[in-house]
Coordinates of C-alpha atoms in Angstrom, one line a residue:
X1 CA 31.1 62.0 -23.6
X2 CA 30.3 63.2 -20.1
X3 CA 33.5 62.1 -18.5
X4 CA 35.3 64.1 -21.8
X5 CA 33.2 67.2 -20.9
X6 CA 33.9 66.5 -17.2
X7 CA 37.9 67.1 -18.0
X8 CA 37.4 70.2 -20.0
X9 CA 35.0 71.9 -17.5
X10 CA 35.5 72.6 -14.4
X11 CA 32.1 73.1 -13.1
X12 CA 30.4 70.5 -15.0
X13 CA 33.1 67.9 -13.3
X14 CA 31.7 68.7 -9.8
X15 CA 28.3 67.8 -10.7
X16 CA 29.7 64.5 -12.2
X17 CA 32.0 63.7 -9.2
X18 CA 29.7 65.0 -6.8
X19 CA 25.8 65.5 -6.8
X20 CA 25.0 62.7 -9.5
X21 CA 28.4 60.6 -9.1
X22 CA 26.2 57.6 -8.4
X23 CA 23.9 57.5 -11.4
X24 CA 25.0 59.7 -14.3
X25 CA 22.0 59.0 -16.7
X26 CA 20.3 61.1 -13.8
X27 CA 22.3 65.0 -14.7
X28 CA 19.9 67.2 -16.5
X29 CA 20.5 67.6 -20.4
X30 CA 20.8 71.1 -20.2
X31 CA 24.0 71.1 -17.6
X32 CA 25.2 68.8 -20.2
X33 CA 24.1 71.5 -22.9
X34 CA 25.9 74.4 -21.0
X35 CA 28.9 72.9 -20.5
X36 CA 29.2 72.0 -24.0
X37 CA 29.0 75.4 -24.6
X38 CA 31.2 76.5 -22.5
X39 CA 34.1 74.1 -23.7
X40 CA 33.2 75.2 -27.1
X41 CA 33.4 79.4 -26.8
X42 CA 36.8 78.3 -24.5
X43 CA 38.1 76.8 -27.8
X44 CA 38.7 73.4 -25.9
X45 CA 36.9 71.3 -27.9
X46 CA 34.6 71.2 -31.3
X47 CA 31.2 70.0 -31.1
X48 CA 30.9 67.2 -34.3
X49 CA 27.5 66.3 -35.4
X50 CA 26.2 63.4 -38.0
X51 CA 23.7 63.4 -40.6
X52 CA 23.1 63.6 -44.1
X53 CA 21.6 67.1 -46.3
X54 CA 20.7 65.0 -48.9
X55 CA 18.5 62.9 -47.3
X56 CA 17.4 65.7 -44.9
X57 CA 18.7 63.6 -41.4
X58 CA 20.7 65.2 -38.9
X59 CA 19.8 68.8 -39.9
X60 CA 17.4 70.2 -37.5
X61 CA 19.7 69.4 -34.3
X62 CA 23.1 70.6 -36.3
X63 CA 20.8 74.1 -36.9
X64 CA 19.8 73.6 -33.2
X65 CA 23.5 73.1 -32.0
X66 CA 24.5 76.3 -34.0
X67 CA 22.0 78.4 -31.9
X68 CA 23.0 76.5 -28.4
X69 CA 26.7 76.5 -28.8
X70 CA 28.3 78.7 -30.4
X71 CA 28.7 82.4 -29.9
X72 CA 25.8 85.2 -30.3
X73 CA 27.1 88.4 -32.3
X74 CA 27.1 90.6 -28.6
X75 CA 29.7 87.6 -27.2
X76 CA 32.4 88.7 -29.7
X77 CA 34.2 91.2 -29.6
X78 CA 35.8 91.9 -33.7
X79 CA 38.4 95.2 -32.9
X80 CA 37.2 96.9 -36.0
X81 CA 33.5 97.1 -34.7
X82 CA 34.7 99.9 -31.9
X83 CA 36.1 102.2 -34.8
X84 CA 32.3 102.4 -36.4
X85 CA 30.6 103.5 -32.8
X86 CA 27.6 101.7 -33.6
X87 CA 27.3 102.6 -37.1
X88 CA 26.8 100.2 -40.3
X89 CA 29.4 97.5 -40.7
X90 CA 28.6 94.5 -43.1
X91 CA 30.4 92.3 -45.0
X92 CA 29.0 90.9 -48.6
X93 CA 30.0 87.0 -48.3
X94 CA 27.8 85.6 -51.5
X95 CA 26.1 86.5 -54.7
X96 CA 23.4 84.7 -56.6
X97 CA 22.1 85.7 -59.9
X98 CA 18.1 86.2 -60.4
X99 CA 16.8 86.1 -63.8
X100 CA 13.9 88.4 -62.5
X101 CA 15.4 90.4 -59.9
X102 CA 19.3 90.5 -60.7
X103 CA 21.9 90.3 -58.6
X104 CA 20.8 89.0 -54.8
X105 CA 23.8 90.0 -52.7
X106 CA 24.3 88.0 -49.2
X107 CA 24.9 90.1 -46.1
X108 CA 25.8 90.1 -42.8
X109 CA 26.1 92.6 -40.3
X110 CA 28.8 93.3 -37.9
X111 CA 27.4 96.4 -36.4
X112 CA 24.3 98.8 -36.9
X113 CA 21.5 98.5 -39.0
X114 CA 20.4 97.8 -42.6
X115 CA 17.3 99.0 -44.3
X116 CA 15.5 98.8 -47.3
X117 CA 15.5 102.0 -50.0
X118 CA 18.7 103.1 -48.3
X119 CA 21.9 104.0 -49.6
X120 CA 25.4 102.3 -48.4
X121 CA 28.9 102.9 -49.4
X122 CA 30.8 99.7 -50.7
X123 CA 35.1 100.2 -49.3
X124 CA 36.4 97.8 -51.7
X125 CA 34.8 99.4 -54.9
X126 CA 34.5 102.7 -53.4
X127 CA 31.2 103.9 -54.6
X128 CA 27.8 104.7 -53.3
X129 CA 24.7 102.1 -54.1
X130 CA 21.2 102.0 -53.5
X131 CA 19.9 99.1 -52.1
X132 CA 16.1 98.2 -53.0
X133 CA 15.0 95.5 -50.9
X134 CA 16.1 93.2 -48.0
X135 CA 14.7 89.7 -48.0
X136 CA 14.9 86.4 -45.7
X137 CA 16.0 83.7 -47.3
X138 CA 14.2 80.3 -46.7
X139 CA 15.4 77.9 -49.4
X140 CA 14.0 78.6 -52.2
X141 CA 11.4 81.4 -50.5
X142 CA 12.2 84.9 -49.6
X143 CA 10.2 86.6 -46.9
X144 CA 10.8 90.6 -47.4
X145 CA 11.9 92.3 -44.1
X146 CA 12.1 96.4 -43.0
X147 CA 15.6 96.2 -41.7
X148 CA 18.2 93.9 -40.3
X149 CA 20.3 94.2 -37.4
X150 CA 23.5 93.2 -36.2
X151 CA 24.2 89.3 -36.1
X152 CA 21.9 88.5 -38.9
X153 CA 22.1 87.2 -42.5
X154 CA 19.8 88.8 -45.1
X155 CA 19.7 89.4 -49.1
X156 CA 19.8 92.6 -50.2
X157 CA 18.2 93.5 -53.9
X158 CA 19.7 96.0 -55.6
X159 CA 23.9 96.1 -55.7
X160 CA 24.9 96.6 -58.6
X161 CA 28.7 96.7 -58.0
X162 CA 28.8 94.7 -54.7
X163 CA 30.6 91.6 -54.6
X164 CA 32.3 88.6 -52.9
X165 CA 34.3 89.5 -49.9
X166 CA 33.3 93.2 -50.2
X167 CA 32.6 95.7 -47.0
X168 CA 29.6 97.9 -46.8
X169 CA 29.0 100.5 -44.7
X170 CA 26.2 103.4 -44.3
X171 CA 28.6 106.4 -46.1
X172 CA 32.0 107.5 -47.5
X173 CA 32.0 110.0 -44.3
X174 CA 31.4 106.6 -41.5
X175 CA 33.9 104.9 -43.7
X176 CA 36.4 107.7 -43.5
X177 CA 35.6 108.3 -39.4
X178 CA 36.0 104.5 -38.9
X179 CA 39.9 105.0 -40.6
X180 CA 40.5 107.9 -38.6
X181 CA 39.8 105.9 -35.3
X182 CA 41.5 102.7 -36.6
X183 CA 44.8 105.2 -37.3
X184 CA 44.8 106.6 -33.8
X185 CA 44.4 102.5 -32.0
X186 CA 47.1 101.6 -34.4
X187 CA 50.0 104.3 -33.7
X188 CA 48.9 107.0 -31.4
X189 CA 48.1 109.5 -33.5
X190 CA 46.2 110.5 -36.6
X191 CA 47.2 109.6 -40.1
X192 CA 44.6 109.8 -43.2
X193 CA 42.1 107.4 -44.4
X194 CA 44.1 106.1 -47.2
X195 CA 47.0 104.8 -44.7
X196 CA 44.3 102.4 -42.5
X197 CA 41.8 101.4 -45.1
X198 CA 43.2 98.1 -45.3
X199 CA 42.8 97.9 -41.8
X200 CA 38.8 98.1 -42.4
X201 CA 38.7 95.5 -44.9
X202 CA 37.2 92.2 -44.1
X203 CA 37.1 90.2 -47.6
X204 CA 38.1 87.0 -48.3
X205 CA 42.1 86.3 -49.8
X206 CA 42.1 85.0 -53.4
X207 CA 45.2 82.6 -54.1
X208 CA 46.5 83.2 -57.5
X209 CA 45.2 81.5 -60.7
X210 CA 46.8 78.1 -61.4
X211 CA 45.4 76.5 -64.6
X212 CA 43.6 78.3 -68.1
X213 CA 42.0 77.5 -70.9
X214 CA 40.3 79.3 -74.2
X215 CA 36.1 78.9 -73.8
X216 CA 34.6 79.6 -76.9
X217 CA 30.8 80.0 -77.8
X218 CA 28.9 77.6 -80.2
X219 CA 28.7 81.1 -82.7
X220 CA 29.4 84.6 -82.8
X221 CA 26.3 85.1 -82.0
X222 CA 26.3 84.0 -78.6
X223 CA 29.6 86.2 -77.6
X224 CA 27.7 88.8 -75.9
X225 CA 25.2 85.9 -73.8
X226 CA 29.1 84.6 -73.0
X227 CA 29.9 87.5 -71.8
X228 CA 27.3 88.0 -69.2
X229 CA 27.1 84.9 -68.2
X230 CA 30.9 85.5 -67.2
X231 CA 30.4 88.3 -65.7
X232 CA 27.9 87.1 -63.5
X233 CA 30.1 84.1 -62.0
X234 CA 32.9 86.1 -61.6
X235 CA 30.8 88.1 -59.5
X236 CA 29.7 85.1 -57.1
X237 CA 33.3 83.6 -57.5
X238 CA 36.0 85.8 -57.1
X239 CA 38.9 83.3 -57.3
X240 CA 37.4 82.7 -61.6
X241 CA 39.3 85.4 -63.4
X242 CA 38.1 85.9 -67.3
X243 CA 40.6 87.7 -69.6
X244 CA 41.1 89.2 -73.2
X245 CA 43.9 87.5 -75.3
X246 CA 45.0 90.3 -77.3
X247 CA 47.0 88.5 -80.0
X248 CA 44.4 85.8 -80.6
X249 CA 41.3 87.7 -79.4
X250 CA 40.3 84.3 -77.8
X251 CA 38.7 84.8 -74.2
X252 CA 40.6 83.2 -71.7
X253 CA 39.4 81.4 -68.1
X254 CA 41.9 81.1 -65.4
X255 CA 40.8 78.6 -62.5
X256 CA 42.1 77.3 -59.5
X257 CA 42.3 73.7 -61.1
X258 CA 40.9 71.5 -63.3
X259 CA 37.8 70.4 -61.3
X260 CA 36.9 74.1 -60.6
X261 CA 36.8 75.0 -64.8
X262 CA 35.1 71.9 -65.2
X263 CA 32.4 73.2 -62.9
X264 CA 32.3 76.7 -64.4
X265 CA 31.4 75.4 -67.6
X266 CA 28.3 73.2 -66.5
X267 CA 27.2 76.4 -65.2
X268 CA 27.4 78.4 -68.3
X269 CA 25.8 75.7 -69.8
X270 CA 23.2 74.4 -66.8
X271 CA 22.3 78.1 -65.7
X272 CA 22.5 80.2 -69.0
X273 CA 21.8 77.8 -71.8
X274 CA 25.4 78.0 -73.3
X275 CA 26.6 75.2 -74.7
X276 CA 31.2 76.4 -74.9
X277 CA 34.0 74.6 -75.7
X278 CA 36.9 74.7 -73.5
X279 CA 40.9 74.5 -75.1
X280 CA 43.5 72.4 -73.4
X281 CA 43.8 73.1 -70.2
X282 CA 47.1 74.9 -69.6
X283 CA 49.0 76.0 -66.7
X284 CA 49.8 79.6 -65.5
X285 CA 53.3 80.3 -65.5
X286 CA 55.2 83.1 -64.5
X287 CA 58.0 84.7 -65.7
X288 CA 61.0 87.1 -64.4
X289 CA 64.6 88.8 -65.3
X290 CA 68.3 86.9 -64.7
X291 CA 69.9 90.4 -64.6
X292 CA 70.0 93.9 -64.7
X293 CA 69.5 95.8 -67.5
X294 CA 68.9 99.5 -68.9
X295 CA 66.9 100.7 -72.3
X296 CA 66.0 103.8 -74.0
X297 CA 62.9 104.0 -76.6
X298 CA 61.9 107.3 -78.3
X299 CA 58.4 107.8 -79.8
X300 CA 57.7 110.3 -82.2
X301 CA 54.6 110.9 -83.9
X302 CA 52.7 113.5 -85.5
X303 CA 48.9 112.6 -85.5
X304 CA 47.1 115.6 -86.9
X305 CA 48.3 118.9 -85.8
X306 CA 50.1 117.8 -82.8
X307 CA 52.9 115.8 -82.5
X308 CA 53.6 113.4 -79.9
X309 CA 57.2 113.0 -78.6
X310 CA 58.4 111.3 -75.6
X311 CA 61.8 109.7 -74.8
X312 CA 62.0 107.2 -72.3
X313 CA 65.1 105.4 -70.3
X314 CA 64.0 102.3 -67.3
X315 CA 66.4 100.0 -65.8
X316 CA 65.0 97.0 -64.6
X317 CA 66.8 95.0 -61.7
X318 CA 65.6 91.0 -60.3
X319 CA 64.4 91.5 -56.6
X320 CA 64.5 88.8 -54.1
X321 CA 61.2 88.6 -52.3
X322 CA 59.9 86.0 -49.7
X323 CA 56.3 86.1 -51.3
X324 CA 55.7 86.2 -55.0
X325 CA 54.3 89.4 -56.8
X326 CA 53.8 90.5 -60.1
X327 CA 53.4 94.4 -59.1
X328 CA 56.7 95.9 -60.1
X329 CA 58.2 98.4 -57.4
X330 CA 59.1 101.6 -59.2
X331 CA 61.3 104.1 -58.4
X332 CA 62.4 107.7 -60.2
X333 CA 65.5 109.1 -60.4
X334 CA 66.1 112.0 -58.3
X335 CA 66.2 114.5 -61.6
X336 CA 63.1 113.0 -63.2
X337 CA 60.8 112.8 -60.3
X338 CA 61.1 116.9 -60.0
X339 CA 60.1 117.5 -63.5
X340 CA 57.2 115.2 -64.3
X341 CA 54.1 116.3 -63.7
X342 CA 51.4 114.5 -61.4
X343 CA 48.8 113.9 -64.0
X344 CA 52.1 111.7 -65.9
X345 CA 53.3 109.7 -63.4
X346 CA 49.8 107.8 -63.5
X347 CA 50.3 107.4 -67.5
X348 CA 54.1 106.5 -67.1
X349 CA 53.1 103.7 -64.0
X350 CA 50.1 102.4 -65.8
X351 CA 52.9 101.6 -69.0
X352 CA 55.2 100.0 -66.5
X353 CA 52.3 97.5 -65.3
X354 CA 50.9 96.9 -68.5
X355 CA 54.3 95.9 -69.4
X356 CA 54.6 93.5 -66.6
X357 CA 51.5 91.9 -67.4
X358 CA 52.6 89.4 -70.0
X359 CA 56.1 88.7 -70.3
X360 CA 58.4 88.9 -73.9
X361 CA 59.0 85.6 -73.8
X362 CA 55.6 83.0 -73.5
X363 CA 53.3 86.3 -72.5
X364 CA 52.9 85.2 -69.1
X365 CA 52.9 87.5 -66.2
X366 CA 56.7 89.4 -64.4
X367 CA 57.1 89.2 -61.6
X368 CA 59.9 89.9 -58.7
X369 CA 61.4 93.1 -60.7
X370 CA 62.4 97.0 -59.6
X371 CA 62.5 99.6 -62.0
X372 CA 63.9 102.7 -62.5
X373 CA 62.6 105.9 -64.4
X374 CA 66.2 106.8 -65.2
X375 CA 64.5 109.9 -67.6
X376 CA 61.5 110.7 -69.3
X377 CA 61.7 113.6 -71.7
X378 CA 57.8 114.5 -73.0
X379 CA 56.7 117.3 -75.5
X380 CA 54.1 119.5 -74.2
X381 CA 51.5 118.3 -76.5
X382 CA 52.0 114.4 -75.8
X383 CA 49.0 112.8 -75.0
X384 CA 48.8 110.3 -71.6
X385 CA 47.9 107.5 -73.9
X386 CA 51.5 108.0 -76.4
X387 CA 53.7 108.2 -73.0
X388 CA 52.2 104.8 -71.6
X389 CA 53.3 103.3 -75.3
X390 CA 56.4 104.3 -75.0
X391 CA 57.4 103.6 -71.5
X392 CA 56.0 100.1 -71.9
X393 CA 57.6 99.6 -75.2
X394 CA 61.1 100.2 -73.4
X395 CA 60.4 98.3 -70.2
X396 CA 59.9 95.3 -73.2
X397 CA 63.1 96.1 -74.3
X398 CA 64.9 96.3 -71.3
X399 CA 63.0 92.7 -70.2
X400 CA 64.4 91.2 -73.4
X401 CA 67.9 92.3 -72.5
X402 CA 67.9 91.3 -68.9
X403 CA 67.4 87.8 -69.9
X404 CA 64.0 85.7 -69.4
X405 CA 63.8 82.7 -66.9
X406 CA 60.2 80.6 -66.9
X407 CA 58.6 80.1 -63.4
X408 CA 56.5 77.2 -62.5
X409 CA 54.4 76.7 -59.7
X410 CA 55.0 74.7 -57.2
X411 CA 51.8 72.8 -54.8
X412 CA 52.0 71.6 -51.2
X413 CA 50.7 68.6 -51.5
X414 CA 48.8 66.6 -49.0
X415 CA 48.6 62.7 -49.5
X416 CA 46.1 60.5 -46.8
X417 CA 46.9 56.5 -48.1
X418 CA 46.5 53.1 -46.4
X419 CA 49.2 51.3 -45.2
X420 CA 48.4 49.2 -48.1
X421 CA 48.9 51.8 -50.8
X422 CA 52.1 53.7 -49.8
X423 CA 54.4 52.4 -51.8
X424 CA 52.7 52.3 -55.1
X425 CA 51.3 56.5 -54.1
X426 CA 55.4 56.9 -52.8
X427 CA 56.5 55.4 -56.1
X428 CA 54.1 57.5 -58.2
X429 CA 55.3 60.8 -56.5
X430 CA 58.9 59.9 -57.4
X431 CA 57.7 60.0 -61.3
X432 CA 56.3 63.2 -60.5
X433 CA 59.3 65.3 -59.3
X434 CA 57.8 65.3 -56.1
X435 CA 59.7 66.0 -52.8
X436 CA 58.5 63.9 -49.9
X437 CA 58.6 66.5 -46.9
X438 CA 57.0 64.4 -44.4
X439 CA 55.1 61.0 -43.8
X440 CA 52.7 60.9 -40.8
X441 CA 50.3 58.9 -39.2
X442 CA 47.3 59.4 -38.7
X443 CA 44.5 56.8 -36.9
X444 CA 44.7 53.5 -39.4
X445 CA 46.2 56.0 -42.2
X446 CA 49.3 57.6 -43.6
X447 CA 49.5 61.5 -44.5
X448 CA 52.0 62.3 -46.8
X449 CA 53.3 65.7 -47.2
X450 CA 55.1 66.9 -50.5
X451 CA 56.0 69.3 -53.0
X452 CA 55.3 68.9 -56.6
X453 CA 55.4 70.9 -59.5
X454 CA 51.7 71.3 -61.1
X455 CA 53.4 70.7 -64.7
X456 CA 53.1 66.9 -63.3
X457 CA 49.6 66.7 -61.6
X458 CA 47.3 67.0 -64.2
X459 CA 44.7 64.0 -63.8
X460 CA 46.3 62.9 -60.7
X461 CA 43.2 62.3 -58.8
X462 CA 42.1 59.8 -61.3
X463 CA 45.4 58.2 -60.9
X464 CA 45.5 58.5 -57.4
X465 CA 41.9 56.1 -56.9
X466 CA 43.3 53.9 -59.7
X467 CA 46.2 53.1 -57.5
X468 CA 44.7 52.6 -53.8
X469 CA 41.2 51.0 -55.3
X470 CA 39.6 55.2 -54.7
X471 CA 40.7 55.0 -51.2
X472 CA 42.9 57.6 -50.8
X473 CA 42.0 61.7 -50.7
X474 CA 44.7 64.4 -51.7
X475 CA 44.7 68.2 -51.4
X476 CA 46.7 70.8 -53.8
X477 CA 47.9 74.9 -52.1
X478 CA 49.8 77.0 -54.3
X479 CA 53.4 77.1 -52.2
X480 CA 55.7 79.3 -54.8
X481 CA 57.1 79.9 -58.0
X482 CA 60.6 77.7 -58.7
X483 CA 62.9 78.9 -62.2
X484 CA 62.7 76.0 -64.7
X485 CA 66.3 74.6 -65.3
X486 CA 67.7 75.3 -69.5
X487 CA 66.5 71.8 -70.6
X488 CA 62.9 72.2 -69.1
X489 CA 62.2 75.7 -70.1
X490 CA 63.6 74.9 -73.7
X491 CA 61.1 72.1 -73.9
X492 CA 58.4 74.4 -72.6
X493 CA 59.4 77.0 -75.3
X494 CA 59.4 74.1 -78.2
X495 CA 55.8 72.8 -76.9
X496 CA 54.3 75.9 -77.1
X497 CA 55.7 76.9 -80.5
X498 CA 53.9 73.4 -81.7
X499 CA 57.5 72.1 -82.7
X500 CA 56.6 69.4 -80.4

């Protein structure tokens, strides 16, 4: 290890070469110490230590090599933390549920200070919230402190909206300062808040939602106790997302695979006393258009002494984007935009997305597609609520006629086998519509790198060990979406009708 250190630093090689060339057990540990640090905030090198957290070995020096190696908070230098001047700047990273004391949010400042009985303003959610308390965590103790300061970790009582990934600060005004410095480093000159705000976030990226399943309670009774309990862990895990069938009224988990929903439900029923059933689990799909294609809808409706008329006419057009999304871009037509008043265009958008978010054919959600307000004609009594029905009535019609193709998602794919084992994993892949991209070594391994349709990976870790005797490890990322050819999307359709 010293003559490794030696390479990487400079000054530590002279006193290897040099004053203590004859006898090296003889250099001090804390030269060795500092140049280990010094290769480490230089990004040459990664300090790896052993030991076990269950059986508590090898923790104390990893906690000790944390403080002696890596960086102290006034040794970075983040961009965003000149735009505050000193002010608040903290970013929410965890979230535990108390049965006593709520919600414990996880903090750590970037800049300023954090105190008790004080109020903060959360970017993401954009409101104000009180925060109560600030405690030190120690396991399963907390020690209450009078304020934190920048470089620390804390837990704050108190946040009620706060969660995962969010970015606190002291006030909407530092917030809105903090934007107006970020838009002058980033172009020259001053632009609003709203054009740099996502310039101040710091949260964490969700990948989409993969797999789902129905979770049912044990009664009706127990809905509501569901209901919190799913709200909680959404809270602490923002990659969970928990919606509302509205056909079947069935409440519906979406996951990021099957281990991860297998997890959420011993929670429920570890942590909350919830014993749920879970439905087959299914995979998310998406869908999108084939072609152009134009509609026209007319609602008309008398509800008491008002009547409710709006005509509405959206073409819809298949985009070609490099990264998947299921936010539609929409565009008005020269005429329309002119006429409709501001306070519509939020009812008219908001029927457009609602629209989007399950698809005419299987109900899962569009994506890839432009639309057009071609013309909206609204009587002057209409209510918001009676033009988003319409519009998103037509924008079903005008999906229907553009034609529907099924999406599936696609996984990169990351294989480490034996020598041994290749062959039988290689062969397995093949049954799998995988696509071998690459095969590399790596030490005494191979690392195979593919791309497989998640249609064909459900239980594959428990045929993956059965194969190389539980010696091989895999890893699954969401690459893309890919159409489904006739035959495969016609199966699809059958399966899910039950006809097969």
């Amino acid at each position: 290890i010293l003559l490794k250190v030696a390479d990487l630093d400079d000054e530590f090689a002279e006193l290897v070469l040099g004053e203590y060339s004859e006898n090296f057990d003889l250099i001090p540990a804390e030269k060795l110490q500092s140049a280990i640090r010094r290769v480490t905030l230089a990004q040459k090198a990664v300090p790896v230590l052993c030991g076990s957290a269950l059986k508590n070995k090898g923790v104390q020096p990893l906690l000790d090599a944390i403080i002696m190696y890596l960086p102290a908070p006034n040794e970075r230098s983040y961009e965003f933390l000149q735009w505050y001047k000193d002010d608040l700047c903290a970013l929410a990273f965890k979230v535990l549920h108390d049965k006593c004391r709520g919600p414990l949010v996880f903090v750590r400042v970037y800049s300023g200070s954090l105190k008790p009985q004080s109020a903060v303003y959360n970017i993401n959610k954009s409101c104000t919230e009180r925060m109560s308390r600030l405690l030190l965590p120690f396991a399963d103790q907390q020690i209450e402190i009078p304020s934190l300061t920048a470089g620390n970790i804390a837990l704050t009582v108190g946040l009620k909206q706060s969660a995962t990934g969010d970015t606190i600060v002291s006030s909407k005004a530092s917030a809105a300062a903090a934007a107006r410095r970020a838009g002058r480093d980033a172009c020259g000159e001053k632009r609003s808040p709203s054009d740099v705000e996502n310039l101040l976030l710091a949260g964490v990226e969700i990948p989409d939602s993969v797999f789902f399943c129905t979770i049912e309670p044990p009664s009706m009774a127990k809905q509501q106790d569901l209901d919190n309990a799913l709200s909680c862990l959404q809270r602490e895990d923002p990659s969970l997302k928990v919606k509302l069938d509205p056909d079947t009224g069935q409440t519906i988990l979406c996951g990021m695979g099957e281990l991860h929903i297998e997890i959420i439900h011993d929670r429920i029923k570890r942590e909350y006393g919830i014993e749920t059933y879970l439905g087959p689990l299914q995979i998310a799909y998406r869908e999108t258009i084939l072609n152009a294609a134009q509609a026209t809808d007319i609602l008309d409706k008398t509800v008491g002494d008002k009547r409710h008329f709006v005509t509405a006419d959206l073409e819809v057009r298949p985009r070609s984007a490099e990264r998947a999304t299921t936010k539609p871009i929409i565009e008005y037509a020269a005429g329309v935009i002119e006429m409709l008043p501001k306070e519509l265009q939020g009812a008219v958008e908001n029927g457009i997305m609602n629209s989007c978010i399950q698809g005419p054919l299987l109900g899962f959600p569009v994506q890839d597609i432009d639309v057009t307000v071609q013309s909206l004609v609204v009587h002057p009594d209409t209510s918001h609520t009676m033009v988003s029905a319409c519009v998103s009535r037509c924008m079903q019609k005008a999906l229907k006629k553009a034609g529907i193709q099924i999406l599936e998602p696609l996984m990169n794919l990351e294989i480490t086998v034996s020598e041994d084992h290749l062959s039988a994993a290689l062969a397995d892949l093949a049954q799998r519509r995988g696509s071998i991209q690459e095969i590399q070594s790596r030490q005494d391994n191979r690392v195979v790198i593919a791309v497989v349709p998640l249609a064909e990976m459900m239980g594959y870790s428990t045929v993956l060990r059965s194969l190389t005797s539980g010696s091989a490890t895999f890893t699954l990322e969401l690459a893309s979406y890919q159409a489904l050819n006739s035959q495969e999307q016609s199966a699809l359709l059958q399966r899910r009708m039950g006809l097969v």
